[in-house]
Coordinates of C-alpha atoms in Angstrom, one line a residue:
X2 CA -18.3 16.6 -14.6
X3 CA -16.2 19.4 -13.9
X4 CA -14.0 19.4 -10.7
X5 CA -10.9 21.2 -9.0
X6 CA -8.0 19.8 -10.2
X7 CA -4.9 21.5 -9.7
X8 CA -1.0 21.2 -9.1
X9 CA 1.2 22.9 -6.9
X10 CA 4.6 23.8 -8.0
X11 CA 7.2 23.0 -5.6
X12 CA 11.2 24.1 -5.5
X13 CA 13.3 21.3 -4.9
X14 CA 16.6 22.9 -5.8
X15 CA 17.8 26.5 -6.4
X16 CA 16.9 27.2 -10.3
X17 CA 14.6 24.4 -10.7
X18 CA 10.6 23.7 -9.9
X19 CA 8.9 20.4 -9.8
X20 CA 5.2 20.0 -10.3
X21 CA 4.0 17.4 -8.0
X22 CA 0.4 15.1 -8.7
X23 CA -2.8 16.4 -9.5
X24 CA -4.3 17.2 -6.4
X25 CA -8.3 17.5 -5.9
X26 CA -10.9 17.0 -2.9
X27 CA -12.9 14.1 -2.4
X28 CA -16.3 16.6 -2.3
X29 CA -15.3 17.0 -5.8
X30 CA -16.1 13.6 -6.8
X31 CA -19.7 12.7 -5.7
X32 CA -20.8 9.6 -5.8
X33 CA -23.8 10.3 -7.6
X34 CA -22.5 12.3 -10.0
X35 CA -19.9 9.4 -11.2
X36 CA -22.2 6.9 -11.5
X37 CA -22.6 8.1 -15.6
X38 CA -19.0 8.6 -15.9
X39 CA -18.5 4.9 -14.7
X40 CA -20.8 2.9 -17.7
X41 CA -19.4 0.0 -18.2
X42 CA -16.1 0.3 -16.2
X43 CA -16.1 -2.4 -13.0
X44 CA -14.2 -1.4 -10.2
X45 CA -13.4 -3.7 -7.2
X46 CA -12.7 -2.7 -3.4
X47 CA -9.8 -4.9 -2.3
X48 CA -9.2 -4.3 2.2
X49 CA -6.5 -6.3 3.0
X50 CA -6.9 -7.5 7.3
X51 CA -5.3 -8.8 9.4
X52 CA -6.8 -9.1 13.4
X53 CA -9.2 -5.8 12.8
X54 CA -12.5 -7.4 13.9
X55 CA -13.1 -4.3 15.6
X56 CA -13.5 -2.2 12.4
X57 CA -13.9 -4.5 9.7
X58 CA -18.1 -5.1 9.7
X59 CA -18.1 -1.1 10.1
X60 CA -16.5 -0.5 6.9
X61 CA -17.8 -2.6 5.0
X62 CA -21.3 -2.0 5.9
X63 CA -20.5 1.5 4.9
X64 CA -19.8 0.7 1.7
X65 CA -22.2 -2.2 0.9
X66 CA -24.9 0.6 2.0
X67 CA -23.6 3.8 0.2
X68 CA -21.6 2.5 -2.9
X69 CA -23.5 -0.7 -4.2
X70 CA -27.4 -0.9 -2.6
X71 CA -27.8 3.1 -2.6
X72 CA -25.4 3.8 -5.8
X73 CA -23.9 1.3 -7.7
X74 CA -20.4 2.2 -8.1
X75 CA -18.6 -0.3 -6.9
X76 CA -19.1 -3.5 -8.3
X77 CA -16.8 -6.2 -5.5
X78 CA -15.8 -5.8 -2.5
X79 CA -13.3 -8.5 -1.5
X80 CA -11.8 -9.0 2.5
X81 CA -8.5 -10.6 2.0
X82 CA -7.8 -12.4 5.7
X83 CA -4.4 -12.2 6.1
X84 CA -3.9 -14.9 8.8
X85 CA -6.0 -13.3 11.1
X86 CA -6.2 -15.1 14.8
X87 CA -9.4 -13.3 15.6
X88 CA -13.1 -12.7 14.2
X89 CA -12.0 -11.2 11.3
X90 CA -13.3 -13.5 8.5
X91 CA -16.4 -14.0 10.6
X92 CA -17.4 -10.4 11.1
X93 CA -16.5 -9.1 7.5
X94 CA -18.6 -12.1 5.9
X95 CA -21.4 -11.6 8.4
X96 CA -21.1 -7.6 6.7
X97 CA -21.5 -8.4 3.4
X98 CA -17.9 -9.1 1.9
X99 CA -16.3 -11.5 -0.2
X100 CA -13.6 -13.0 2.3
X101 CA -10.7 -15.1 0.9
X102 CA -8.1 -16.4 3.0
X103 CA -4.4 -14.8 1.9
X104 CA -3.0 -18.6 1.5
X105 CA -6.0 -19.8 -0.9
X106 CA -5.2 -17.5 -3.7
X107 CA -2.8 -18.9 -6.1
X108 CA -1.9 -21.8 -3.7
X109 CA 0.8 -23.2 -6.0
X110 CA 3.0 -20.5 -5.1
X111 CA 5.4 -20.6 -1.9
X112 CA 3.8 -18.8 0.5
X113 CA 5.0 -15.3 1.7
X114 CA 3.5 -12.5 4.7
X115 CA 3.0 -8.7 4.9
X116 CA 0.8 -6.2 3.7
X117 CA 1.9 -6.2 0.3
X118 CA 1.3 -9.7 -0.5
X119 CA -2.2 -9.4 1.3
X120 CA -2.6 -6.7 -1.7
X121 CA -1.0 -8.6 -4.4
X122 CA -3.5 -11.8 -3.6
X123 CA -6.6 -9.4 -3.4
X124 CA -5.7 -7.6 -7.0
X125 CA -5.4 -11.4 -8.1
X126 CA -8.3 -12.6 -6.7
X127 CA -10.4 -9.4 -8.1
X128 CA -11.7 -8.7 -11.5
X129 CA -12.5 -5.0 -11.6
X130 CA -11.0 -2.6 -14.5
X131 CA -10.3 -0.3 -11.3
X132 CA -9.0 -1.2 -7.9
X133 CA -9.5 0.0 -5.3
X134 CA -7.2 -0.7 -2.1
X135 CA -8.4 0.7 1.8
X136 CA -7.1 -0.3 5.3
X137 CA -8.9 -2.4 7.2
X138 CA -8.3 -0.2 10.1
X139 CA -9.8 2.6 9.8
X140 CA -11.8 4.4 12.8
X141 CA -13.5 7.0 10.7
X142 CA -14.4 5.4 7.4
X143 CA -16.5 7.2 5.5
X144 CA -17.9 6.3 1.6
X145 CA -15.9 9.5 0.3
X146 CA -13.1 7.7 0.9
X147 CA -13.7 5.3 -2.2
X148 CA -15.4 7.8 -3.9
X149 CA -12.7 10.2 -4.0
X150 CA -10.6 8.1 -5.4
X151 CA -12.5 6.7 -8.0
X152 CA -13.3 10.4 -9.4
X153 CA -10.4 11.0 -11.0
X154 CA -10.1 7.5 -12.9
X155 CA -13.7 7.4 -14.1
X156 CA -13.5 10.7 -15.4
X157 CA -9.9 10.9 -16.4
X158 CA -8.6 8.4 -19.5
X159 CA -5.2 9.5 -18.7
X160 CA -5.1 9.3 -15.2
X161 CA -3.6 5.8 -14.5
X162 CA -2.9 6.1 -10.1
X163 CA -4.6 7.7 -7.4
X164 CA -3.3 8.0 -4.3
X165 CA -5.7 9.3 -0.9
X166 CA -4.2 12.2 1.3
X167 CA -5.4 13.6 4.3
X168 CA -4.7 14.7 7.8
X169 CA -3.3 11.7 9.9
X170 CA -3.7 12.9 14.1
X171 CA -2.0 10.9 16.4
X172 CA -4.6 9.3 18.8
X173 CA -2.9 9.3 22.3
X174 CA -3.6 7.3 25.3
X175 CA -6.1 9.2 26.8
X176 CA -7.8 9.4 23.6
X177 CA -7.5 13.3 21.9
X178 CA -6.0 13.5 19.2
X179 CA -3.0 15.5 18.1
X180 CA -2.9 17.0 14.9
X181 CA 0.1 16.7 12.5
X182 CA 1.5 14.4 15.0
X183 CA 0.5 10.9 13.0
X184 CA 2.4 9.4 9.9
X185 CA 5.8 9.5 12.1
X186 CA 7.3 6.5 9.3
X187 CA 6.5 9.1 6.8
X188 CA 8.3 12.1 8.0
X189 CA 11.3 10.4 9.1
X190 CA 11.8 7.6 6.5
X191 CA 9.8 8.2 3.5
X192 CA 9.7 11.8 2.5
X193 CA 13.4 12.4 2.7
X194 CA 14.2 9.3 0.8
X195 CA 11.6 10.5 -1.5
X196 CA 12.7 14.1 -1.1
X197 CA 16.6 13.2 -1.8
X198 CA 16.1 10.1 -4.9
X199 CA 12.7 11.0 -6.6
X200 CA 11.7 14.3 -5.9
X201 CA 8.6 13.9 -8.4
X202 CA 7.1 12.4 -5.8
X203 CA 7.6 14.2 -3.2
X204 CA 3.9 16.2 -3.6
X205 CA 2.5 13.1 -2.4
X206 CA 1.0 14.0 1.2
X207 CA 0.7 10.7 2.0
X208 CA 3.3 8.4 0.4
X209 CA 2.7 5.6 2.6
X210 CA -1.2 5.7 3.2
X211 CA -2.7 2.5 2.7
X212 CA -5.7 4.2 0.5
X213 CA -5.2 4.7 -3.3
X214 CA -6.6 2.9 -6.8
X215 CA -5.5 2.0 -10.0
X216 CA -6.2 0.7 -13.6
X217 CA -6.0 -3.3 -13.4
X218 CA -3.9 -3.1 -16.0
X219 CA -1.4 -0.8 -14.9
X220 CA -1.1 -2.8 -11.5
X221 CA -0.6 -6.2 -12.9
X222 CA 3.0 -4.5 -14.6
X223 CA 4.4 -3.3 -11.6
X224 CA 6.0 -5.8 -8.9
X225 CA 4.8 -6.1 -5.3
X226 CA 7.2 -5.8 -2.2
X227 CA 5.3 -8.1 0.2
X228 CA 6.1 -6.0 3.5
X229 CA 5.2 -2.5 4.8
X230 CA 7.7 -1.5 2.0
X231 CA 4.5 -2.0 -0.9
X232 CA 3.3 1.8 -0.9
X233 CA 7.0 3.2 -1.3
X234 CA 7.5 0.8 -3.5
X235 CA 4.4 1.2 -5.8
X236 CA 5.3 5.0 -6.0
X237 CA 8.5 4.6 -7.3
X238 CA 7.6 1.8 -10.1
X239 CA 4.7 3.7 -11.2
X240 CA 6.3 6.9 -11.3
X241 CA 8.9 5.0 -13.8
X242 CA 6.5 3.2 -15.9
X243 CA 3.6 5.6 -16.4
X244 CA 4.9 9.2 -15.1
X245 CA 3.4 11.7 -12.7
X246 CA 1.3 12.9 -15.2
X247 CA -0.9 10.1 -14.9
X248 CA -1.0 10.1 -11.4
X249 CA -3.3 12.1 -8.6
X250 CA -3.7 12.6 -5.1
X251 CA -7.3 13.0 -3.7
X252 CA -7.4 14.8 -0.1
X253 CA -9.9 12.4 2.0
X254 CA -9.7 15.0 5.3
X255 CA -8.9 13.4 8.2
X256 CA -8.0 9.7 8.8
X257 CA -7.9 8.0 12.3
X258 CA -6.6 4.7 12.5
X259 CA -4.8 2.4 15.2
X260 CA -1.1 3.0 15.6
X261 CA 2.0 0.7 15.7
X262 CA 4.1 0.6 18.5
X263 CA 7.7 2.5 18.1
X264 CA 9.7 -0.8 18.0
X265 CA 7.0 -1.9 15.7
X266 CA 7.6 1.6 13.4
X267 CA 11.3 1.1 13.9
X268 CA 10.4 -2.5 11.5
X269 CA 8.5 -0.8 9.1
X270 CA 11.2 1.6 8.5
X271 CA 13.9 -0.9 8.0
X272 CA 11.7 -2.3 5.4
X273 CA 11.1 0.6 3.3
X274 CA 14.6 1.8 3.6
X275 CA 15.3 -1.2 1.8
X276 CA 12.2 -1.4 -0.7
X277 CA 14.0 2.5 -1.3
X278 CA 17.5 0.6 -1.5
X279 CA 16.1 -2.4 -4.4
X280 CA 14.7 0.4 -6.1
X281 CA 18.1 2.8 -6.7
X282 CA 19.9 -0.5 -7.8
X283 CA 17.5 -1.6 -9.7
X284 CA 17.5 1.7 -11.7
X285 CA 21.5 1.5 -11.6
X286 CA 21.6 4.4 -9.6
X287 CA 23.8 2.9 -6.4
X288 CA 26.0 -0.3 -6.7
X289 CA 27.4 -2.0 -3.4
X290 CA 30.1 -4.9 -2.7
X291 CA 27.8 -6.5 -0.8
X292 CA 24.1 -6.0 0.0
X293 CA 22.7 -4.5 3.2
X294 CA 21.9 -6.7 6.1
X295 CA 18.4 -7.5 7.1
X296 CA 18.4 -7.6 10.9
X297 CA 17.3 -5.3 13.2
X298 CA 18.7 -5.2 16.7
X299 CA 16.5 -3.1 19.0
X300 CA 16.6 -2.5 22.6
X301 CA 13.4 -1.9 25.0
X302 CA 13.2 0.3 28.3
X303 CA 14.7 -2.5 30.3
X304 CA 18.0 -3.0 27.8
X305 CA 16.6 -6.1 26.6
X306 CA 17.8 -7.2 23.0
X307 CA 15.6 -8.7 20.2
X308 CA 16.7 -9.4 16.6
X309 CA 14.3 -9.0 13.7
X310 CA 14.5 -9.6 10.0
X311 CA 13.9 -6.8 8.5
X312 CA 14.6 -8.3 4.8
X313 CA 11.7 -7.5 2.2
X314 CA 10.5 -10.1 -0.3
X315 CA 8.7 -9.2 -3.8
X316 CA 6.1 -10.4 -6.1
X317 CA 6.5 -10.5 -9.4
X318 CA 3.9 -8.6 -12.0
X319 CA 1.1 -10.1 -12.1
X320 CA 0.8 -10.4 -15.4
X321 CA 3.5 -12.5 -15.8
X322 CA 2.0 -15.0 -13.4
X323 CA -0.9 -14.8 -15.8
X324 CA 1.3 -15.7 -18.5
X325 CA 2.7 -18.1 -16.6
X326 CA 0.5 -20.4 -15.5
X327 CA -1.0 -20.7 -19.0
X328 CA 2.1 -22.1 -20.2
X329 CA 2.0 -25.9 -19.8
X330 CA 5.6 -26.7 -20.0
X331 CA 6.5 -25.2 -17.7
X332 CA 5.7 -25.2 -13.1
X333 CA 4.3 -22.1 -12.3
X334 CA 6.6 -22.4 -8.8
X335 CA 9.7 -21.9 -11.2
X336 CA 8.6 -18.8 -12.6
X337 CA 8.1 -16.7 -10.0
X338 CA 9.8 -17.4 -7.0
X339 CA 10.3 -14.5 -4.8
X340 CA 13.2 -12.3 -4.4
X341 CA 14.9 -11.0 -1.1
X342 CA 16.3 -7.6 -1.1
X343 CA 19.6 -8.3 1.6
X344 CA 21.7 -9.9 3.0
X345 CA 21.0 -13.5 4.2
X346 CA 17.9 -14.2 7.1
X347 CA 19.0 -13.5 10.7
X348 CA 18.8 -16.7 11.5
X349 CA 22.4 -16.8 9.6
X350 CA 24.1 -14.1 10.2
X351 CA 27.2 -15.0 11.9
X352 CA 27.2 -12.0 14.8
X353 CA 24.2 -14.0 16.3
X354 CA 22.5 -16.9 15.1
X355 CA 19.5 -16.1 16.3
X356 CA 16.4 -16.8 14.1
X357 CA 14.1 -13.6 13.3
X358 CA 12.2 -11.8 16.1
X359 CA 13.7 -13.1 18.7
X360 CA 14.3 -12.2 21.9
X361 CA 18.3 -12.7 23.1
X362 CA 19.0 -12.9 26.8

């Protein structure tokens, strides 16, 4: 099938022009008309939750009904239930998803939280040759947005990565919606960080967006970050291990989710500034006496404190989890325990004492 695939040059210093992703539209991709593309290829939808009982069942009757009972193109669709204290589990059974519970996949290991490792379980708990990854919060699902992604990697060999773009309004109070005004993380953290270290990516709308898919195999080489740090941090290894030219954006249109508090925003940050911060060391590109603290000390409207740990954990390739617990001499626990980009937890830091999130008086 023949589609609009183009990329836009874009001048990042005087005398020199990077080429960002392949960029196309999601009406490019059809679902119909990548049914025969797909053949044999098995592609999984993986929506990590987390407390979203109010969108859940909606989204995944939406693609139950459009992508496997009208056309076929997706092959699992799997809820992983991040600890959720709600009807989560209950509502996206009840809608036709596989649910596993974060904790039940790969129990052996020590368990960790976040949204990446919510991810990292679902890719291992999957068996597609494609994955694809969605929120679980999203207001104005629609099938495209699988779709769309999956055009490019059923029709592409050499596409490896696609990442979803779109329009992200900020849903106020009284409930209109502000255009350009969403994605607040992404224009103050992530694109300059992007922007100033790897400027290849910095054509990626969305950097941060919680919608893209990927070859299985390519995913299972690239570590996790178990935070909000996982998207950033997914770019960047990518980028390094299979270059932009076998990555794409897809433009979805216009995404409307819940947002985060500020305070909550201010976390986030602080985790992908240090995803951003493993990443340059890691490449050898910054070296430091000492690593960065983790906490987060943050202030509400009445000047009361509370700490947070901030610090980002990080699962190892899959693959090598794979490998390692076929190998019978040795625990699989020893093999990958995670690693913990800063400093020590809060809870001992010497300036307070006080264990993470809490509230000092």
């Amino acid at each position: 099938m023949e589609a609009h695939f183009n990329r836009p040059p874009r001048v990042t210093v005087p005398g020199q022009v990077r080429y960002g992703p392949h960029t196309s539209t999601a009406a490019d991709w059809p679902a119909e008309a990548l049914l025969s593309a797909k053949g044999s290829t098995t592609v999984s939808v993986v929506l990590p939750a987390r407390d979203e009982e109010r969108t859940v069942g909606d989204i995944i009757s939406v693609i139950r009904r459009e992508l496997m009972e009208k056309i076929p193109l997706v092959d699992e669709l799997i809820v992983v239930d991040s600890r959720s204290t709600d009807a989560t589990a209950v509502r996206a059974a009840a809608a036709g998803a596989t649910v596993v519970r974060q904790d039940d996949v790969l129990p052996d290991l020590p368990p960790l939280s976040g949204k990446g490792e919510a991810l990292w379980k679902g890719l291992a708990a999957s068996k597609g040759d494609v994955v694809v990854f969605a929120d679980s919060d999203l207001r104005n699902f629609g099938a495209h947005f699988i779709s769309g992604l999956l055009g490019p990697l059923l029709t592409r060999p050499g596409v490896q990565f696609v990442k979803g773009a779109y329009e992200r309004p900020f849903i106020g109070p009284d409930g209109v919606a502000q255009r350009g005004a969403g994605g607040r993380v992404t224009e103050l953290v992530a694109r300059p960080l992007l922007n100033l270290y790897w400027p290849e990516l910095a054509g990626f709308i969305q950097p941060l967006g919680g919608e893209y898919a990927a070859r299985r195999e390519v995913l299972e080489q690239v570590p996790f970050v178990t935070e909000y740090g996982v998207e950033f941090g997914l770019l960047v290894d990518l980028l390094e291990r299979v270059g932009l030219d076998a990555m794409a954006q897809v433009d979805l249109g216009c995404r409307e989710h819940s947002h985060q508090t500020t305070a909550a925003l201010g976390r986030m940050a602080g985790q992908i500034i240090l995803t951003a911060w493993s990443r340059l060391e890691r490449q050898g590109r910054i070296v430091a006496s000492e690593p960065p603290a983790t906490g987060l000390l943050q202030f509400d409207a009445d000047g009361q404190a509370t700490l947070s740990d901030v610090g980002v954990a990080e699962r190892p390739p899959l693959a090598s989890v794979t490998r390692a617990a076929a190998d019978g001499g040795r625990r699989l626990t020893d093999l990958v325990e995670p690693t913990v980009t800063g400093a020590p937890a809060i809870r001992d830091l010497d300036r307070t004492g006080a264990p993470a999130e809490e509230t000092l008086t």
